[in-house]
CSV table of N, CA, C and O and ligand atoms in Angstrom, one decimal:
chain,number,residue,atom,x,y,z
A,17,MET,N,1.1,-0.8,0.1
A,17,MET,CA,0.0,0.1,-0.1
A,17,MET,C,0.8,1.2,-0.3
A,17,MET,O,1.6,1.1,0.6
A,18,SER,N,0.3,2.4,-0.3
A,18,SER,CA,0.9,3.6,-0.5
A,18,SER,C,0.2,4.7,0.2
A,18,SER,O,-0.8,4.7,0.0
A,19,THR,N,0.8,5.5,0.8
A,19,THR,CA,0.3,6.5,1.6
A,19,THR,C,0.2,7.8,0.8
A,19,THR,O,1.6,8.4,0.3
A,20,VAL,N,-1.0,8.4,0.4
A,20,VAL,CA,-1.0,9.5,0.1
A,20,VAL,C,-1.8,10.7,0.9
A,20,VAL,O,-2.0,11.0,1.8
A,21,THR,N,-0.1,11.5,1.6
A,21,THR,CA,-0.4,12.7,2.0
A,21,THR,C,-0.9,14.2,1.9
A,21,THR,O,0.4,14.4,0.9
A,22,PHE,N,-1.6,14.7,1.8
A,22,PHE,CA,-1.7,15.9,1.9
A,22,PHE,C,-1.2,17.3,2.9
A,22,PHE,O,-1.6,17.2,4.2
A,23,TYR,N,-0.5,18.0,2.2
A,23,TYR,CA,0.7,18.7,2.9
A,23,TYR,C,-0.1,19.6,4.2
A,23,TYR,O,0.4,19.3,5.5
A,24,ALA,N,-0.6,20.1,3.7
A,24,ALA,CA,-1.5,21.3,4.5
A,24,ALA,C,-1.9,20.8,5.2
A,24,ALA,O,-2.5,21.6,7.0
A,25,SER,N,-3.3,19.6,5.3
A,25,SER,CA,-4.0,19.3,6.1
A,25,SER,C,-3.5,18.1,7.1
A,25,SER,O,-3.8,18.2,8.1
A,26,GLY,N,-2.7,17.4,6.5
A,26,GLY,CA,-1.9,16.0,6.9
A,26,GLY,C,-2.5,15.0,7.0
A,26,GLY,O,-2.7,13.8,7.4
A,27,GLN,N,-3.4,15.2,6.0
A,27,GLN,CA,-4.8,14.7,6.2
A,27,GLN,C,-4.0,13.2,5.2
A,27,GLN,O,-3.4,13.6,4.0
A,28,SER,N,-4.3,11.8,5.5
A,28,SER,CA,-3.3,10.9,4.8
A,28,SER,C,-4.5,9.4,4.0
A,28,SER,O,-5.2,9.4,4.4
A,29,PHE,N,-4.3,8.6,2.8
A,29,PHE,CA,-5.4,7.6,2.5
A,29,PHE,C,-4.2,6.8,2.0
A,29,PHE,O,-3.0,7.2,1.5
A,30,GLN,N,-4.8,5.7,2.5
A,30,GLN,CA,-3.9,4.7,1.6
A,30,GLN,C,-4.2,4.2,0.5
A,30,GLN,O,-6.0,4.2,-0.1
A,31,LEU,N,-3.5,4.1,-0.6
A,31,LEU,CA,-3.9,3.4,-2.1
A,31,LEU,C,-3.3,1.6,-2.4
A,31,LEU,O,-2.0,2.1,-1.8
A,32,PRO,N,-3.6,1.4,-3.0
A,32,PRO,CA,-2.9,0.1,-3.3
A,32,PRO,C,-1.9,0.3,-4.3
A,32,PRO,O,-1.9,1.4,-5.4
A,33,ASP,N,-0.1,-0.6,-3.9
A,33,ASP,CA,0.1,0.3,-5.4
A,33,ASP,C,0.2,-0.2,-6.3
A,33,ASP,O,-0.6,-0.4,-6.6
A,34,ASN,N,0.9,0.8,-7.7
A,34,ASN,CA,0.0,1.1,-8.8
A,34,ASN,C,-0.4,1.5,-8.8
A,34,ASN,O,-1.7,1.7,-10.5
A,35,SER,N,-1.6,2.5,-8.0
A,35,SER,CA,-2.5,2.7,-8.5
A,35,SER,C,-2.5,4.0,-9.2
A,35,SER,O,-1.8,4.6,-8.8
A,36,GLU,N,-3.7,4.8,-9.6
A,36,GLU,CA,-4.2,5.7,-10.1
A,36,GLU,C,-3.6,6.7,-9.1
A,36,GLU,O,-4.8,6.6,-8.1
A,37,LEU,N,-3.3,8.4,-9.4
A,37,LEU,CA,-4.0,8.8,-7.7
A,37,LEU,C,-5.1,9.2,-7.7
A,37,LEU,O,-5.3,9.8,-6.8
A,38,MET,N,-5.6,9.3,-8.9
A,38,MET,CA,-7.1,10.2,-9.7
A,38,MET,C,-8.2,8.8,-8.6
A,38,MET,O,-9.1,9.2,-8.0
A,39,GLU,N,-7.5,7.8,-8.1
A,39,GLU,CA,-8.3,7.4,-7.0
A,39,GLU,C,-8.7,7.7,-5.5
A,39,GLU,O,-9.6,7.4,-4.9
A,40,ILE,N,-7.7,8.8,-5.1
A,40,ILE,CA,-8.7,9.5,-4.0
A,40,ILE,C,-9.0,10.2,-4.1
A,40,ILE,O,-10.1,10.1,-3.3
A,41,GLU,N,-10.2,10.5,-5.6
A,41,GLU,CA,-12.1,10.8,-5.4
A,41,GLU,C,-12.6,9.6,-4.5
A,41,GLU,O,-13.5,10.1,-4.1
A,42,ASN,N,-12.2,8.4,-4.6
A,42,ASN,CA,-13.2,7.5,-4.3
A,42,ASN,C,-13.0,7.5,-2.5
A,42,ASN,O,-13.8,6.8,-1.3
A,43,THR,N,-12.2,9.0,-1.7
A,43,THR,CA,-11.9,8.3,-0.8
A,43,THR,C,-12.7,9.3,0.1
A,43,THR,O,-13.3,10.4,-0.6
A,44,SER,N,-13.2,10.0,1.5
A,44,SER,CA,-14.3,10.6,2.0
A,44,SER,C,-13.2,11.5,1.8
A,44,SER,O,-15.0,12.9,1.1
A,45,GLN,N,-12.2,12.3,1.8
A,45,GLN,CA,-12.3,13.3,2.0
A,45,GLN,C,-11.9,14.4,0.6
A,45,GLN,O,-11.1,13.6,-0.2
A,46,ARG,N,-12.3,15.6,0.0
A,46,ARG,CA,-12.1,15.3,-1.6
A,46,ARG,C,-11.4,16.8,-1.1
A,46,ARG,O,-11.0,18.1,-0.5
A,47,GLU,N,-9.9,16.5,-1.2
A,47,GLU,CA,-9.2,18.0,-1.2
A,47,GLU,C,-8.7,18.7,-2.6
A,47,GLU,O,-7.8,19.6,-2.6
A,48,LEU,N,-8.7,17.7,-3.3
A,48,LEU,CA,-7.6,17.8,-4.9
A,48,LEU,C,-9.0,17.8,-5.9
A,48,LEU,O,-10.1,16.3,-5.3
A,49,ASP,N,-9.1,18.4,-6.4
A,49,ASP,CA,-10.2,18.7,-7.8
A,49,ASP,C,-9.7,17.7,-9.3
A,49,ASP,O,-8.6,18.5,-9.4
A,50,PHE,N,-10.5,17.1,-9.6
A,50,PHE,CA,-10.2,16.7,-11.2
A,50,PHE,C,-11.1,17.1,-12.5
A,50,PHE,O,-11.9,17.3,-11.9
A,51,GLY,N,-11.0,17.9,-13.3
A,51,GLY,CA,-11.4,18.1,-14.2
A,51,GLY,C,-11.6,17.4,-15.4
A,51,GLY,O,-12.0,15.9,-15.5
A,52,CYS,N,-10.8,17.1,-16.8
A,52,CYS,CA,-10.7,16.2,-17.4
A,52,CYS,C,-10.3,15.3,-18.1
A,52,CYS,O,-10.8,14.1,-18.2
A,53,ARG,N,-9.4,14.8,-16.7
A,53,ARG,CA,-8.9,13.4,-16.1
A,53,ARG,C,-7.8,13.3,-17.0
A,53,ARG,O,-7.8,12.3,-17.5
A,54,ALA,N,-7.4,14.1,-18.4
A,54,ALA,CA,-6.7,13.6,-19.7
A,54,ALA,C,-5.7,15.0,-19.6
A,54,ALA,O,-5.5,15.1,-21.0
A,55,ALA,N,-5.0,15.5,-18.9
A,55,ALA,CA,-3.6,16.5,-18.7
A,55,ALA,C,-4.2,17.7,-20.6
A,55,ALA,O,-3.1,18.4,-20.0
A,56,GLY,N,-5.8,17.6,-20.1
A,56,GLY,CA,-6.2,18.8,-20.6
A,56,GLY,C,-6.4,20.0,-19.9
A,56,GLY,O,-6.8,20.8,-20.9
A,57,CYS,N,-6.4,20.2,-19.0
A,57,CYS,CA,-7.3,21.2,-18.5
A,57,CYS,C,-6.0,21.7,-17.1
A,57,CYS,O,-6.9,22.9,-16.8
A,58,GLY,N,-5.3,21.0,-16.4
A,58,GLY,CA,-4.2,21.3,-15.3
A,58,GLY,C,-5.5,21.7,-14.1
A,58,GLY,O,-5.1,22.2,-12.8
A,59,THR,N,-6.5,21.2,-13.9
A,59,THR,CA,-7.5,21.5,-12.7
A,59,THR,C,-6.4,20.5,-11.5
A,59,THR,O,-6.7,21.1,-10.0
A,60,CYS,N,-6.1,19.4,-11.8
A,60,CYS,CA,-5.3,18.4,-11.0
A,60,CYS,C,-4.0,19.0,-10.8
A,60,CYS,O,-3.1,18.2,-10.2
A,61,ALA,N,-3.3,20.7,-11.0
A,61,ALA,CA,-2.0,20.4,-10.8
A,61,ALA,C,-1.7,19.9,-9.5
A,61,ALA,O,-2.5,20.6,-8.6
A,62,ILE,N,-0.1,19.6,-9.1
A,62,ILE,CA,-0.3,19.7,-7.6
A,62,ILE,C,1.1,20.1,-7.5
A,62,ILE,O,2.0,19.4,-8.5
A,63,GLU,N,2.2,19.9,-6.6
A,63,GLU,CA,3.4,20.3,-6.3
A,63,GLU,C,3.4,18.7,-5.4
A,63,GLU,O,2.8,18.6,-4.3
A,64,ILE,N,4.7,18.0,-5.3
A,64,ILE,CA,5.1,16.5,-4.4
A,64,ILE,C,6.3,17.4,-3.7
A,64,ILE,O,7.8,17.7,-4.0
A,65,ILE,N,5.9,17.0,-2.9
A,65,ILE,CA,6.6,17.8,-1.3
A,65,ILE,C,7.2,16.7,-0.6
A,65,ILE,O,8.6,16.9,-0.6
A,66,ALA,N,7.4,15.9,-1.3
A,66,ALA,CA,8.2,14.0,-0.5
A,66,ALA,C,7.5,13.2,-1.3
A,66,ALA,O,6.3,12.5,-1.7
A,67,GLY,N,8.2,12.3,-1.5
A,67,GLY,CA,8.2,11.4,-2.6
A,67,GLY,C,8.1,10.9,-4.1
A,67,GLY,O,7.4,10.0,-4.8
A,68,LEU,N,8.8,12.0,-4.7
A,68,LEU,CA,8.7,11.8,-6.6
A,68,LEU,C,8.8,11.3,-7.0
A,68,LEU,O,8.2,10.6,-8.0
A,69,HIS,N,10.4,9.9,-5.7
A,69,HIS,CA,10.3,9.2,-7.0
A,69,HIS,C,9.3,7.9,-6.7
A,69,HIS,O,9.7,6.2,-7.5
A,70,ASN,N,8.5,8.0,-6.1
A,70,ASN,CA,7.4,7.1,-6.0
A,70,ASN,C,6.3,7.5,-7.3
A,70,ASN,O,4.9,6.8,-6.8
A,71,LEU,N,6.7,7.7,-8.3
A,71,LEU,CA,5.6,8.2,-9.2
A,71,LEU,C,6.5,8.2,-10.7
A,71,LEU,O,7.5,7.8,-10.5
A,72,ASN,N,5.3,7.4,-11.2
A,72,ASN,CA,5.7,7.2,-12.2
A,72,ASN,C,6.5,8.7,-13.4
A,72,ASN,O,6.3,9.9,-12.7
A,73,ALA,N,6.2,8.3,-14.7
A,73,ALA,CA,7.6,9.6,-15.2
A,73,ALA,C,6.7,10.4,-15.7
A,73,ALA,O,5.6,10.3,-16.4
A,74,LYS,N,7.0,11.9,-16.1
A,74,LYS,CA,5.7,12.1,-16.6
A,74,LYS,C,6.0,12.0,-18.3
A,74,LYS,O,7.0,11.7,-18.9
A,75,ASN,N,4.1,11.7,-19.1
A,75,ASN,CA,4.5,11.5,-20.1
A,75,ASN,C,4.7,13.2,-21.0
A,75,ASN,O,4.0,14.3,-20.9
A,76,ASP,N,4.6,13.4,-22.2
A,76,ASP,CA,4.5,13.7,-23.5
A,76,ASP,C,3.3,15.3,-23.2
A,76,ASP,O,3.0,16.6,-22.7
A,77,ASP,N,1.7,14.0,-22.9
A,77,ASP,CA,0.7,15.5,-22.5
A,77,ASP,C,1.0,16.4,-21.1
A,77,ASP,O,0.5,17.3,-21.5
A,78,GLU,N,1.5,16.0,-20.1
A,78,GLU,CA,2.0,16.3,-18.8
A,78,GLU,C,2.6,17.3,-19.1
A,78,GLU,O,2.0,18.1,-18.4
A,79,GLU,N,3.5,17.0,-19.7
A,79,GLU,CA,5.1,18.1,-20.1
A,79,GLU,C,4.3,19.1,-21.1
A,79,GLU,O,4.5,20.2,-20.4
A,80,ASP,N,3.5,18.9,-21.6
A,80,ASP,CA,2.9,20.0,-22.4
A,80,ASP,C,2.2,21.1,-21.8
A,80,ASP,O,1.9,22.2,-21.6
A,81,MET,N,1.4,20.2,-21.1
A,81,MET,CA,-0.3,21.4,-19.9
A,81,MET,C,0.8,21.9,-19.1
A,81,MET,O,0.5,23.0,-18.4
A,82,LEU,N,1.9,21.1,-18.6
A,82,LEU,CA,2.3,21.6,-17.4
A,82,LEU,C,2.8,23.3,-18.1
A,82,LEU,O,3.6,24.0,-17.1
A,83,ASP,N,4.0,22.8,-19.1
A,83,ASP,CA,4.4,24.0,-19.6
A,83,ASP,C,3.3,25.4,-20.4
A,83,ASP,O,3.8,26.3,-19.9
A,84,ARG,N,2.1,24.7,-20.4
A,84,ARG,CA,1.5,25.3,-20.9
A,84,ARG,C,0.9,26.4,-19.7
A,84,ARG,O,0.3,28.2,-20.3
A,85,LEU,N,0.5,25.9,-18.4
A,85,LEU,CA,0.4,26.8,-17.6
A,85,LEU,C,2.0,27.6,-16.9
A,85,LEU,O,1.5,28.4,-15.9
A,86,ASP,N,2.7,27.3,-17.3
A,86,ASP,CA,4.0,28.2,-16.9
A,86,ASP,C,4.1,27.6,-15.6
A,86,ASP,O,4.3,28.2,-14.8
A,87,ILE,N,3.4,26.2,-15.0
A,87,ILE,CA,4.2,25.7,-13.7
A,87,ILE,C,5.3,24.5,-13.7
A,87,ILE,O,4.9,23.9,-13.2
A,88,ASN,N,5.6,24.3,-14.8
A,88,ASN,CA,6.2,23.1,-15.1
A,88,ASN,C,7.8,22.8,-14.2
A,88,ASN,O,8.3,24.2,-14.3
A,89,GLY,N,8.4,22.2,-13.7
A,89,GLY,CA,9.3,22.0,-12.5
A,89,GLY,C,9.5,20.6,-12.4
A,89,GLY,O,8.3,19.7,-12.3
A,90,HIS,N,10.1,20.4,-11.8
A,90,HIS,CA,10.8,18.8,-11.6
A,90,HIS,C,9.9,17.7,-10.1
A,90,HIS,O,9.9,16.9,-10.3
A,91,ASN,N,9.1,18.7,-9.2
A,91,ASN,CA,8.5,18.6,-8.3
A,91,ASN,C,6.8,18.8,-9.0
A,91,ASN,O,6.1,19.0,-8.2
A,92,ARG,N,6.2,19.2,-10.0
A,92,ARG,CA,5.0,19.5,-10.0
A,92,ARG,C,4.3,18.9,-11.5
A,92,ARG,O,5.2,17.7,-12.1
A,93,ARG,N,3.4,18.0,-10.5
A,93,ARG,CA,2.7,17.0,-11.8
A,93,ARG,C,1.1,17.1,-11.7
A,93,ARG,O,0.4,18.5,-11.0
A,94,LEU,N,0.3,16.5,-12.9
A,94,LEU,CA,-0.7,16.5,-13.0
A,94,LEU,C,-1.0,15.2,-12.1
A,94,LEU,O,-0.9,14.1,-12.7
A,95,ALA,N,-2.3,15.6,-11.3
A,95,ALA,CA,-2.4,14.1,-10.6
A,95,ALA,C,-3.0,13.0,-11.6
A,95,ALA,O,-2.7,11.7,-11.2
A,96,CYS,N,-3.9,13.8,-12.4
A,96,CYS,CA,-4.7,13.0,-12.9
A,96,CYS,C,-3.8,11.9,-13.6
A,96,CYS,O,-4.5,11.0,-14.6
A,97,GLN,N,-1.9,12.1,-14.0
A,97,GLN,CA,-1.4,11.1,-15.2
A,97,GLN,C,-0.5,10.7,-14.0
A,97,GLN,O,0.6,9.6,-14.9
A,98,CYS,N,-0.5,10.4,-12.7
A,98,CYS,CA,0.2,9.8,-12.1
A,98,CYS,C,0.0,8.6,-11.3
A,98,CYS,O,-1.2,8.2,-11.1
A,99,ARG,N,1.1,7.3,-11.5
A,99,ARG,CA,0.7,6.6,-10.3
A,99,ARG,C,1.4,6.1,-9.5
A,99,ARG,O,2.7,6.7,-9.4
A,100,VAL,N,0.8,5.8,-8.2
A,100,VAL,CA,1.6,5.5,-7.1
A,100,VAL,C,2.1,4.6,-6.7
A,100,VAL,O,1.2,3.2,-6.6
A,101,HIS,N,3.4,4.4,-6.7
A,101,HIS,CA,4.3,2.7,-6.1
A,101,HIS,C,4.8,3.3,-5.0
A,101,HIS,O,5.9,2.6,-4.3
A,102,GLY,N,4.3,4.5,-3.8
A,102,GLY,CA,5.0,4.2,-2.7
A,102,GLY,C,4.8,5.1,-1.9
A,102,GLY,O,3.3,6.3,-2.3
A,103,ASP,N,5.2,5.8,-0.9
A,103,ASP,CA,4.3,7.1,0.2
A,103,ASP,C,4.7,8.0,-0.7
A,103,ASP,O,5.9,8.8,-1.2
A,104,ILE,N,3.7,9.7,-0.8
A,104,ILE,CA,4.2,10.4,-1.4
A,104,ILE,C,3.1,11.8,-0.6
A,104,ILE,O,2.4,11.4,0.3
A,105,THR,N,4.0,12.7,-0.6
A,105,THR,CA,3.3,13.9,0.0
A,105,THR,C,3.1,15.0,-0.8
A,105,THR,O,4.0,15.3,-1.6
A,106,ILE,N,1.9,15.5,-1.1
A,106,ILE,CA,1.2,16.6,-2.0
A,106,ILE,C,0.6,18.1,-1.5
A,106,ILE,O,-0.3,17.4,-0.9
A,107,LYS,N,0.7,18.9,-2.3
A,107,LYS,CA,-0.1,19.8,-2.3
A,107,LYS,C,-0.5,20.5,-3.4
A,107,LYS,O,-0.2,20.9,-4.4
A,108,PRO,N,-1.6,20.9,-2.7
A,108,PRO,CA,-2.5,20.5,-4.3
A,108,PRO,C,-2.4,22.6,-5.1
A,108,PRO,O,-1.8,23.5,-4.0
A,109,LEU,N,-2.1,22.6,-6.5
A,109,LEU,CA,-1.5,24.3,-6.8
A,109,LEU,C,-3.2,25.0,-7.1
A,109,LEU,O,-2.8,26.2,-7.4
A,110,ASN,N,-4.0,24.6,-7.2
A,110,ASN,CA,-5.4,25.1,-7.7
A,110,ASN,C,-6.2,24.8,-6.5
A,110,ASN,O,-6.3,24.2,-5.1
B,214,FES,S1,-7.9,16.7,-14.5
B,214,FES,FE1,-7.6,17.7,-16.2
B,214,FES,S2,-5.6,17.9,-16.0
B,214,FES,FE2,-5.9,16.6,-14.2
């Protein structure tokens, strides 16, 4: 299992390893919003505070959207494009 922790509130959620990060939508607390779910809107932009190495690599669509939003950086991700295989701490940017 992987633990996803929200930096500001400290709330954390468990996901099976290799889950899509979008699956936290199925948990009771919503601290992260999703829109298109396809790297097309930027609603789900997050900063990875800890555990960046526990995510899949960025794909081209994600890189393009982060560039368009002018928020691309090594620790910036679109949550809808992330798979989790270890503990992470995140901070929503929207
Ligand atoms: S939900 Fe639209 S970019 Fe992630």
